[in-house]
Every structure is written in C-alpha cells, then in structure tokens.
Tab-separated table of C-alpha atoms and ligand atoms in Angstrom:
chain	number	residue	atom	x	y	z
A	154	MET	CA	-17.998	-11.198	-8.687
A	155	LEU	CA	-15.328	-13.259	-5.395
A	156	ALA	CA	-12.748	-12.359	-5.176
A	157	ILE	CA	-9.117	-13.789	-3.611
A	158	GLU	CA	-5.619	-12.243	-2.523
A	159	THR	CA	-2.745	-14.594	-1.579
A	160	SER	CA	-0.073	-12.574	-2.419
A	161	CYS	CA	1.862	-12.217	0.917
A	162	ASP	CA	0.782	-13.539	4.078
A	163	ASP	CA	-2.962	-12.616	4.848
A	164	THR	CA	-5.509	-15.430	2.887
A	165	CYS	CA	-8.738	-12.712	2.057
A	166	VAL	CA	-11.426	-13.170	0.477
A	167	ALA	CA	-14.447	-11.245	-0.726
A	168	ILE	CA	-17.768	-10.644	-2.347
A	169	LEU	CA	-19.017	-7.938	-4.436
A	170	ASP	CA	-22.356	-7.129	-5.029
A	171	ARG	CA	-22.391	-5.195	-8.648
A	172	LYS	CA	-25.885	-4.612	-9.018
A	173	SER	CA	-24.972	-2.059	-12.360
A	174	SER	CA	-22.409	-0.499	-13.590
A	175	ILE	CA	-23.502	3.065	-12.634
A	176	GLU	CA	-23.226	3.316	-9.108
A	177	PRO	CA	-20.160	1.486	-6.745
A	178	PRO	CA	-20.454	-2.371	-5.736
A	179	ARG	CA	-21.762	-3.179	-2.455
A	180	THR	CA	-18.954	-4.968	-0.546
A	181	MET	CA	-21.617	-8.083	0.553
A	182	VAL	CA	-18.519	-10.020	2.145
A	183	HIS	CA	-14.918	-8.995	3.713
A	184	LEU	CA	-12.539	-12.248	5.369
A	185	LYS	CA	-8.996	-12.227	6.297
A	186	GLU	CA	-6.799	-14.685	8.198
A	187	THR	CA	-3.511	-13.455	8.767
A	188	LEU	CA	-0.781	-15.713	9.290
A	189	ASN	CA	0.780	-15.208	12.633
A	190	SER	CA	4.309	-14.847	12.137
A	191	ALA	CA	5.290	-13.593	15.762
A	192	SER	CA	7.290	-16.715	16.673
A	193	ALA	CA	9.193	-16.746	13.628
A	194	GLY	CA	10.896	-13.446	13.675
A	195	GLY	CA	8.936	-12.530	9.598
A	196	ILE	CA	7.690	-14.474	7.138
A	197	ILE	CA	8.722	-17.442	5.916
A	198	PRO	CA	7.732	-18.569	2.797
A	199	THR	CA	6.801	-22.393	2.804
A	200	ARG	CA	4.795	-21.411	6.234
A	201	ALA	CA	2.322	-18.534	4.205
A	202	HIS	CA	2.346	-21.249	1.219
A	203	LEU	CA	1.221	-23.957	3.762
A	204	HIS	CA	-1.174	-20.940	5.753
A	205	HIS	CA	-2.963	-20.141	2.298
A	206	GLN	CA	-3.140	-23.816	1.374
A	207	GLN	CA	-5.134	-24.831	4.794
A	208	GLN	CA	-7.080	-21.534	4.737
A	209	ILE	CA	-8.199	-20.909	1.142
A	210	GLY	CA	-10.789	-23.319	1.628
A	211	PRO	CA	-12.524	-23.157	5.070
A	212	VAL	CA	-12.458	-18.568	4.051
A	213	THR	CA	-14.023	-19.263	0.397
A	214	HIS	CA	-17.144	-21.053	1.953
A	215	ARG	CA	-17.472	-18.996	5.128
A	216	ALA	CA	-17.536	-15.926	2.400
A	217	LEU	CA	-19.855	-17.317	0.345
A	218	GLN	CA	-22.435	-18.810	3.465
A	219	SER	CA	-22.185	-15.446	4.959
A	220	ALA	CA	-23.485	-13.544	1.609
A	221	GLY	CA	-25.888	-16.343	1.483
A	222	MET	CA	-24.319	-18.273	-1.432
A	223	PRO	CA	-25.023	-15.766	-3.970
A	224	ASP	CA	-23.981	-16.687	-8.325
A	225	ILE	CA	-21.087	-15.414	-9.056
A	226	ASP	CA	-20.551	-14.071	-12.318
A	227	LEU	CA	-16.482	-13.020	-11.990
A	228	VAL	CA	-13.883	-14.524	-10.088
A	229	CYS	CA	-10.899	-12.818	-9.428
A	230	VAL	CA	-7.370	-13.049	-7.862
A	231	THR	CA	-4.405	-11.435	-7.199
A	232	ARG	CA	-1.919	-12.970	-9.708
A	233	GLY	CA	1.585	-11.195	-9.135
A	234	PRO	CA	4.015	-10.255	-7.671
A	235	GLY	CA	4.755	-12.128	-4.062
A	236	MET	CA	6.421	-15.395	-3.227
A	237	PRO	CA	4.574	-17.998	-5.896
A	238	GLY	CA	4.149	-20.230	-3.400
A	239	SER	CA	1.599	-17.919	-1.760
A	240	LEU	CA	0.487	-16.727	-4.864
A	241	SER	CA	-0.634	-19.751	-6.304
A	242	GLY	CA	-2.893	-20.769	-3.268
A	243	GLY	CA	-4.780	-18.423	-4.009
A	244	LEU	CA	-4.853	-18.323	-8.365
A	245	ASP	CA	-5.969	-22.218	-9.148
A	246	PHE	CA	-8.095	-22.129	-5.788
A	247	ALA	CA	-10.448	-19.395	-8.180
A	248	LYS	CA	-8.965	-21.316	-11.122
A	249	GLY	CA	-11.247	-23.830	-10.410
A	250	LEU	CA	-14.116	-21.684	-8.992
A	251	ALA	CA	-14.069	-20.457	-12.405
A	252	VAL	CA	-14.199	-23.679	-14.689
A	253	ALA	CA	-16.877	-25.100	-11.990
A	254	TRP	CA	-19.266	-21.643	-12.288
A	255	LYS	CA	-17.456	-21.462	-16.213
A	256	LYS	CA	-17.060	-17.820	-15.501
A	257	PRO	CA	-14.647	-15.696	-16.904
A	258	PHE	CA	-11.368	-15.519	-14.244
A	259	VAL	CA	-9.435	-11.971	-14.080
A	260	GLY	CA	-5.337	-12.357	-12.344
A	261	VAL	CA	-4.769	-8.727	-10.721
A	262	HIS	CA	-1.852	-7.123	-10.186
A	263	HIS	CA	-1.947	-6.876	-6.431
A	264	MET	CA	-0.168	-2.910	-6.782
A	265	LEU	CA	-3.244	-2.375	-9.200
A	266	GLY	CA	-6.048	-3.139	-6.388
A	267	HIS	CA	-3.981	-0.477	-3.987
A	268	LEU	CA	-3.768	2.191	-6.766
A	269	LEU	CA	-7.451	1.753	-8.226
A	270	ILE	CA	-9.197	0.858	-5.180
A	271	PRO	CA	-9.762	4.734	-4.056
A	272	ARG	CA	-12.046	4.705	-7.319
A	273	MET	CA	-14.585	2.105	-6.076
A	274	LEU	CA	-15.837	4.226	-3.496
A	275	ASN	CA	-17.461	7.366	-6.189
A	276	ASN	CA	-17.657	4.117	-8.449
A	277	GLY	CA	-14.846	4.885	-10.827
A	278	GLN	CA	-15.325	8.280	-11.026
A	279	ASN	CA	-13.117	9.956	-8.409
A	280	PRO	CA	-9.974	10.344	-8.694
A	281	ARG	CA	-9.845	10.542	-12.314
A	282	PHE	CA	-6.881	10.225	-13.960
A	283	PRO	CA	-4.907	11.134	-14.196
A	284	PHE	CA	-3.747	11.296	-10.739
A	285	VAL	CA	-0.869	10.187	-8.217
A	286	SER	CA	-0.797	8.300	-5.356
A	287	LEU	CA	1.799	8.203	-2.592
A	288	LEU	CA	1.534	4.570	-1.126
A	289	VAL	CA	3.049	4.380	2.356
A	290	SER	CA	2.792	1.241	3.977
A	291	GLY	CA	5.250	-1.406	6.238
A	292	GLY	CA	5.379	-3.416	2.820
A	293	HIS	CA	5.944	0.166	0.162
A	294	THR	CA	6.903	3.647	-0.170
A	295	VAL	CA	6.139	4.695	-4.019
A	296	LEU	CA	4.720	7.630	-5.579
A	297	VAL	CA	2.643	6.388	-8.868
A	298	LEU	CA	1.195	7.994	-11.523
A	299	SER	CA	-1.553	6.675	-13.189
A	300	ARG	CA	-3.456	7.801	-16.590
A	301	SER	CA	-5.406	5.145	-16.276
A	302	CYS	CA	-6.818	1.832	-15.322
A	303	VAL	CA	-3.802	0.066	-17.585
A	304	ASP	CA	-1.081	3.105	-17.628
A	305	HIS	CA	1.351	3.259	-14.214
A	306	GLU	CA	4.352	5.330	-14.473
A	307	ILE	CA	6.091	5.325	-10.936
A	308	LEU	CA	8.020	8.561	-9.946
A	309	CYS	CA	9.870	8.296	-7.290
A	310	ASP	CA	10.169	4.805	-5.295
A	311	THR	CA	13.015	3.597	-1.894
A	312	LEU	CA	15.879	2.315	-2.215
A	313	ASP	CA	15.548	-0.002	0.872
A	314	ILE	CA	13.268	-0.235	3.982
A	315	ALA	CA	9.437	0.505	3.464
A	316	VAL	CA	8.885	4.168	5.463
A	317	GLY	CA	6.856	1.909	8.004
A	318	ASP	CA	9.276	-0.636	8.285
A	319	SER	CA	11.590	2.227	9.345
A	320	LEU	CA	8.960	4.227	11.383
A	321	ASP	CA	8.701	0.885	13.028
A	322	LYS	CA	11.830	0.424	13.931
A	323	CYS	CA	13.030	3.857	15.136
A	324	GLY	CA	9.931	3.269	17.313
A	325	ARG	CA	11.526	-0.293	19.030
A	326	GLU	CA	14.390	1.208	19.363
A	327	ILE	CA	13.409	3.681	21.783
A	328	GLY	CA	11.214	1.177	23.422
A	329	ILE	CA	7.821	1.710	21.688
A	330	ARG	CA	5.673	-1.782	21.789
A	331	GLY	CA	2.503	-2.755	19.976
A	332	ASN	CA	1.306	-4.366	16.912
A	333	MET	CA	1.908	-1.197	14.857
A	334	ILE	CA	4.303	0.701	16.361
A	335	ALA	CA	4.394	4.245	14.227
A	336	LYS	CA	1.088	4.346	15.267
A	337	GLU	CA	1.551	3.426	19.166
A	338	MET	CA	4.250	6.668	18.955
A	339	GLU	CA	2.114	9.084	16.862
A	340	SER	CA	-0.334	8.642	19.788
A	341	PHE	CA	2.202	8.807	21.692
A	342	ILE	CA	3.323	12.221	20.531
A	343	ASN	CA	0.196	12.962	20.977
A	344	GLN	CA	-0.543	12.347	24.424
A	345	ALA	CA	0.636	15.766	25.850
A	346	PRO	CA	2.765	18.438	24.896
A	347	LEU	CA	6.143	18.218	24.261
A	348	ARG	CA	8.174	19.814	27.003
A	349	MET	CA	11.388	19.413	26.451
A	350	GLU	CA	14.088	19.332	23.733
A	351	VAL	CA	16.127	16.447	23.069
A	352	PRO	CA	18.246	17.904	20.680
A	353	MET	CA	19.410	15.185	17.416
A	354	GLN	CA	21.078	14.922	14.318
A	355	LEU	CA	18.843	12.687	11.822
A	356	PRO	CA	19.555	12.677	8.799
A	357	ASN	CA	17.632	13.631	5.314
A	358	PRO	CA	18.952	11.236	3.029
A	359	LEU	CA	19.747	11.089	-0.637
A	360	ARG	CA	20.781	14.839	0.081
A	361	ASN	CA	22.683	16.563	-3.235
A	362	LYS	CA	26.075	16.297	-2.565
A	363	SER	CA	28.728	17.247	-5.462
A	364	THR	CA	29.229	13.268	-6.646
A	365	ARG	CA	25.123	13.269	-6.323
A	366	VAL	CA	22.303	15.671	-7.435
A	367	ASP	CA	18.787	15.156	-7.711
A	368	VAL	CA	18.165	11.493	-6.542
A	369	GLN	CA	14.475	10.726	-7.379
A	370	ALA	CA	14.278	7.935	-4.599
A	371	PHE	CA	13.478	8.107	-0.485
A	372	SER	CA	15.558	6.333	1.449
A	373	PHE	CA	14.899	5.285	4.810
A	374	ALA	CA	16.968	2.802	6.320
A	375	PRO	CA	19.652	5.675	7.572
A	376	PHE	CA	17.331	6.727	9.971
A	377	ILE	CA	17.642	3.365	12.011
A	378	THR	CA	21.588	3.832	12.368
A	379	ALA	CA	21.358	7.491	12.784
A	380	LEU	CA	19.000	7.457	15.813
A	381	LYS	CA	21.161	4.968	17.412
A	382	ASP	CA	24.201	7.560	17.302
A	383	ASN	CA	21.575	9.653	19.051
A	384	PHE	CA	22.181	7.747	22.464
A	385	THR	CA	24.649	9.217	25.037
A	386	LYS	CA	23.288	7.192	27.922
A	387	PRO	CA	20.814	3.804	27.854
A	388	LEU	CA	17.460	4.156	26.933
A	389	SER	CA	16.388	3.714	30.553
A	390	GLU	CA	17.826	6.487	31.895
A	391	TYR	CA	16.168	8.863	29.823
A	392	ASN	CA	12.712	10.010	31.280
A	393	VAL	CA	9.537	9.340	29.026
A	394	GLU	CA	9.141	13.395	27.919
A	395	GLU	CA	12.928	13.174	26.400
A	396	VAL	CA	11.550	10.047	25.015
A	397	ARG	CA	8.493	11.729	23.354
A	398	SER	CA	10.908	14.204	21.983
A	399	MET	CA	12.590	11.666	20.627
A	400	ALA	CA	9.649	9.993	18.617
A	401	TYR	CA	8.474	13.552	17.932
A	402	GLN	CA	11.581	14.246	16.092
A	403	ILE	CA	12.277	10.809	14.260
A	404	GLN	CA	8.426	11.206	12.998
A	405	GLU	CA	9.520	15.102	11.560
A	406	ALA	CA	12.830	13.576	10.191
A	407	ILE	CA	11.142	10.593	8.334
A	408	PHE	CA	8.043	12.721	7.202
A	409	HIS	CA	10.268	15.497	5.967
A	410	HIS	CA	11.886	13.216	3.676
A	411	ILE	CA	9.007	12.195	2.012
A	412	VAL	CA	7.970	15.831	1.532
A	413	THR	CA	11.920	17.044	0.198
A	414	LYS	CA	11.691	14.351	-2.270
A	415	LEU	CA	8.019	14.946	-3.275
A	416	LYS	CA	8.966	18.212	-4.254
A	417	LEU	CA	11.572	17.213	-5.805
A	418	VAL	CA	9.923	15.159	-8.001
A	419	ILE	CA	7.071	17.805	-8.523
A	420	ARG	CA	9.954	20.449	-9.270
A	421	LEU	CA	11.717	17.737	-12.012
A	422	ASN	CA	8.639	16.075	-13.833
A	423	GLN	CA	6.583	19.334	-14.091
A	424	GLU	CA	4.596	18.231	-17.487
A	425	LYS	CA	3.865	15.158	-16.630
A	426	PHE	CA	1.603	16.486	-13.265
A	427	GLU	CA	-0.221	18.820	-16.064
A	428	GLY	CA	-3.902	17.992	-15.250
A	429	VAL	CA	-3.727	15.916	-12.039
A	430	SER	CA	-5.561	17.189	-9.738
A	431	SER	CA	-5.586	14.849	-6.777
A	432	PHE	CA	-3.296	13.353	-4.703
A	433	VAL	CA	-3.720	9.708	-2.951
A	434	LEU	CA	-2.169	9.039	0.245
A	435	SER	CA	-3.046	5.236	0.853
A	436	GLY	CA	-1.040	2.365	3.022
A	437	GLY	CA	-0.936	2.237	6.706
A	438	VAL	CA	1.706	5.108	7.629
A	439	GLY	CA	-1.146	7.353	5.379
A	440	ALA	CA	-4.082	7.185	8.543
A	441	ASN	CA	-1.193	9.667	10.686
A	442	ALA	CA	-2.805	12.787	11.022
A	443	ARG	CA	0.910	14.628	10.920
A	444	LEU	CA	2.141	13.143	7.280
A	445	ARG	CA	-1.830	14.584	6.335
A	446	ASN	CA	-1.316	18.013	7.234
A	447	LEU	CA	2.655	17.712	5.509
A	448	LEU	CA	1.615	16.963	2.878
A	449	GLU	CA	-1.744	19.397	2.796
A	450	THR	CA	0.456	22.245	3.270
A	451	GLU	CA	3.598	22.436	2.051
A	452	LEU	CA	1.503	20.631	-1.370
A	453	GLY	CA	-1.175	22.369	-0.787
A	454	ASP	CA	-0.218	24.428	-3.911
A	455	ASN	CA	0.327	21.416	-6.589
A	456	PHE	CA	-2.647	19.964	-6.251
A	457	ASP	CA	-6.808	20.864	-6.055
A	458	ASN	CA	-7.860	17.901	-4.119
A	459	PHE	CA	-6.676	14.981	-1.391
A	460	CYS	CA	-8.140	11.787	-0.988
A	461	TYR	CA	-7.597	9.464	2.212
A	462	PRO	CA	-9.273	5.924	1.336
A	463	PRO	CA	-10.531	4.747	4.442
A	464	LEU	CA	-8.343	2.475	6.208
A	465	GLU	CA	-9.582	-0.861	5.348
A	466	LEU	CA	-9.357	-0.623	2.015
A	467	CYS	CA	-5.741	0.369	2.639
A	468	SER	CA	-4.041	-2.448	4.003
A	469	ASP	CA	-3.871	-5.824	2.068
A	470	ASN	CA	-7.553	-7.165	0.894
A	471	ALA	CA	-9.567	-8.817	-1.188
A	472	ILE	CA	-12.037	-5.346	-1.782
A	473	MET	CA	-9.137	-3.966	-3.777
A	474	ILE	CA	-8.556	-6.864	-5.644
A	475	GLY	CA	-11.805	-6.990	-6.523
A	476	TRP	CA	-12.468	-3.737	-7.635
A	477	ALA	CA	-9.145	-4.039	-10.007
A	478	GLY	CA	-10.485	-7.173	-12.058
A	479	ILE	CA	-13.874	-4.906	-12.247
A	480	GLU	CA	-12.104	-2.205	-13.639
A	481	LEU	CA	-9.942	-4.377	-16.428
A	482	PHE	CA	-12.871	-6.268	-17.182
A	483	GLU	CA	-15.718	-4.024	-17.563
A	484	LYS	CA	-13.053	-0.624	-18.918
A	485	GLN	CA	-10.723	-2.726	-20.878
A	486	SER	CA	-12.831	-5.960	-21.636
A	487	LEU	CA	-9.535	-8.065	-20.088
A	488	THR	CA	-10.452	-12.023	-18.809
A	489	THR	CA	-7.013	-13.979	-18.312
A	490	ASP	CA	-6.883	-17.269	-19.801
A	491	LEU	CA	-6.519	-20.441	-17.374
A	492	HIS	CA	-2.975	-21.395	-18.020
A	493	ALA	CA	-2.218	-18.409	-15.807
A	494	THR	CA	0.330	-19.141	-13.695
A	495	PRO	CA	1.686	-17.032	-10.479
A	496	VAL	CA	4.381	-13.725	-11.880
A	497	ARG	CA	7.107	-13.154	-9.192
A	498	LYS	CA	8.029	-10.377	-10.343
A	499	TRP	CA	5.900	-7.983	-12.177
A	500	PRO	CA	7.035	-4.833	-12.852
A	501	LEU	CA	3.508	-2.003	-12.754
A	502	THR	CA	4.855	-0.709	-15.881
A	503	GLN	CA	4.600	-3.974	-17.604
A	504	LEU	CA	0.994	-4.638	-16.664
A	505	LEU	CA	-0.184	-6.115	-20.159
A	506	GLU	CA	2.910	-7.445	-20.790
A	507	VAL	CA	2.945	-11.030	-18.933
A	508	PRO	CA	1.621	-13.913	-21.240
A	509	TYR	CA	-2.273	-15.158	-20.785
A	510	TRP	CA	-4.150	-12.158	-21.202
A	511	ASN	CA	-7.038	-12.763	-22.808
A	512	SER	CA	-9.142	-9.420	-24.440
A	513	ASN	CA	-12.489	-9.580	-25.696
A	514	LYS	CA	-12.052	-6.014	-27.145
B	610	AMP	P1	-0.031	-1.884	6.372
B	610	AMP	O1	1.807	-2.342	5.648
B	610	AMP	O2	-0.562	-0.830	4.996
B	610	AMP	O3	-1.104	-2.840	6.746
B	610	AMP	O4	0.706	-0.591	7.367
B	610	AMP	C1	1.016	-0.802	8.491
B	610	AMP	C2	2.044	0.483	8.884
B	610	AMP	O5	1.432	1.605	9.107
B	610	AMP	C3	3.002	-0.759	10.333
B	610	AMP	O6	3.818	0.444	9.719
B	610	AMP	C4	1.966	0.841	11.047
B	610	AMP	O7	3.134	1.173	12.255
B	610	AMP	C5	1.744	1.852	10.282
B	610	AMP	N1	0.405	2.911	10.479
B	610	AMP	C6	-0.579	2.443	10.674
B	610	AMP	N2	-0.905	3.387	11.741
B	610	AMP	C7	-0.341	4.459	11.435
B	610	AMP	C8	0.385	5.951	12.123
B	610	AMP	N3	-1.155	6.293	12.656
B	610	AMP	N4	0.945	6.475	11.536
B	610	AMP	C9	2.078	6.181	11.330
B	610	AMP	N5	2.197	4.848	10.990
B	610	AMP	C10	0.557	3.938	10.827
B	611	ZN	ZN1	-0.227	-3.970	-0.131
C-alpha cells in the first residue's frame, strides 16, 4: 500500500506492508519533505502548491526504491480538507499511479487519518469504538467521538486559534525561542524547581456569565492578549526565575482551560459517553507530560485507559493516511472514483457525503 499526504506544507509518502489482515501493517518507508516557510512568515498557498509539484515525484521515487520496488496493491491519498493546490499535488499523482498500476485508490479525509492511526498499532483492535480523541496540535484543538470508521462527531472545537499556536505565541512573548516553542517552554519549566512567584492574571475563556452559559468550545486567543497585559516592565528586566514562573502559569492556565471544557462537555453529554472507555490524546501538544498528568487525574474517573500514540504518528504523516485508507477499504469496502477532485472544506461529519465514493459492499 502506498500513501501520499500533501494537504498542508509536508510532502509525505509512505509504503506499508499489509501481509495479512490479522496483523498490523509494517511501515517499510516513510519520507517527509517540509516546505521551508521560515523566511515567508507563514505558509503561502502558491508556494506550497509548487513545493508539492516539485517534491511528489522524487519523494515517491525514493520511497519505492528504498522499499525495494514492491508491487503496490492499493494507493491512498489525502483528498481534503485543505488547500486545493496542495491537495491536487498529491491527489493527481496518486490517480496516475493507480491508473498505471491498475490498482484501486482511496481518497482519505485528513482528520480521519489522525483519528484512526492509534488503532493501527493494534491492527484495528484498540482503541475500540466508541472512543474519544483529543487532538491538540499547532493547527487543531478538537474533541471527537468516534463510533465507527465512518461515524465521527465533533464534541468540542476551538473558536479561534489552536492550543499549540497559542502556547507558541505566548512562549515567544516571554522570550522562548526554537522550532517548537511550546516544547521548549515545557523543558524550560522543568529545568529547575519554581523558586519565585510572579503573580499573573490569566483568563479561563468562555466561562459562564449572565449572557452566556455552558459554551461547549475552546478559545485560546485571549491568553495572548491577557499575557501582554501582565508585563509591568520590559521583558529584559525579569530574571530567569521570574520568566520560569510566567511560563509555568501560562502552561497551567491553558491546560486548565482544556480540562474545564472537557469536564463540561462530558457533564452535558453523558449519554454520548456511555460505552466509551478509551481517551486518545494526540497531536504535538499531546507530548506534554503536564497535560497528560492533568487529564489522567482530572478525567481518570471517566475513562479506563488513556492512549498516547507515538509522536511521529501524531504529527502530519502519510502512514496515518495509509492506515485510514486500509480501514475504509477493508472494513467498509470503499474506494474512490478517478473523477474525484480535492475537497477544500469537508466536515468530518459528512465523510461519505462528497461525490465519487465507490462502495463495493
Ligand atoms: P503538530 O501540529 O502536531 O506537528 O504539533 C506542533 C505543536 O505541538 C507546536 O505548537 C509545538 O510547539 C507543540 N508541542 C510539541 N511538543 C510539545 C510539548 N512537549 N509540550 C507542549 N507543546 C508541544
Ligand atoms: Zn493534521
């Protein structure tokens, strides 16, 4: 099985060996070429399109060579949601391969990849449906209830930016640098015990007030503005222990907001959580030990097990697209017609409502 993911700025190609349906597939190769957007200050769609057009051929060629040029039986590719230019870079190439090899292909929803990948390690056995996933990354903060491969309900989403984005921006405000600022911030907090307290006022957004009750959503933009209001002098005048105290409080405030909203959603949707025993935490921010600890202590009574897929499978990759394609193909007998085009906006709840699915059931 060959899988391609080009929905954002990574050109990813994976080859999985599905020897039998009773054991997990083996990853023969996974390659990723990320567009360098550092100087551009963000991802520019036309540059991303060009990047995928340039990379998809050579990366696929390298992947096939390093796997020993295996015979491919199934081609899977991200069909949406995302920027059409980026998506078509992978989708058109995948269609070409499927035609040339005379093999079926499956156009996969990107988020389905994130949701189903923890099941690959246990060959689809665990986590068992129904289960919930909290996806916390640089681009998403979403709680999803999954009842089957094709039945997913979003229980809580962010109204503004993603948690990773907020942590990164707050970290930058207090002088933390690096590729993954929130990750650096966690290490910085843990480098030494907290010795000093800089009292800060940080919000817990979307709390109840007279005009607004029980909002089942996250909001992370207010932390950035609130943080700025806490500075009583220039950053350079705070010593390292004071900055560590700030970092700690930011991380605590943001994670407490997540826990507050999760508890609310669980309380207001008790019937939906019946039979749910697994809580999956994925996405880059899911690597944070403090967040894991908070979730286990605060939500421990609600779930039997907490599942943390390995980080390389949590950030965008083609392996998750391949596995989701395998589940759709094997369990739902679904393939995608060659007329399929990218789907820019594709609600997870309308997985099968886009044109050009072929059902062989
Ligand atoms: P992703 O979008 O899944 O690739 O994840 C990237 C995001 O995860 C960035 O915002 C990172 O700063 C954040 N991240 C990575 N490791 C950690 C960590 N240990 N604690 C908090 N955030 C992290
Ligand atoms: Zn993603």
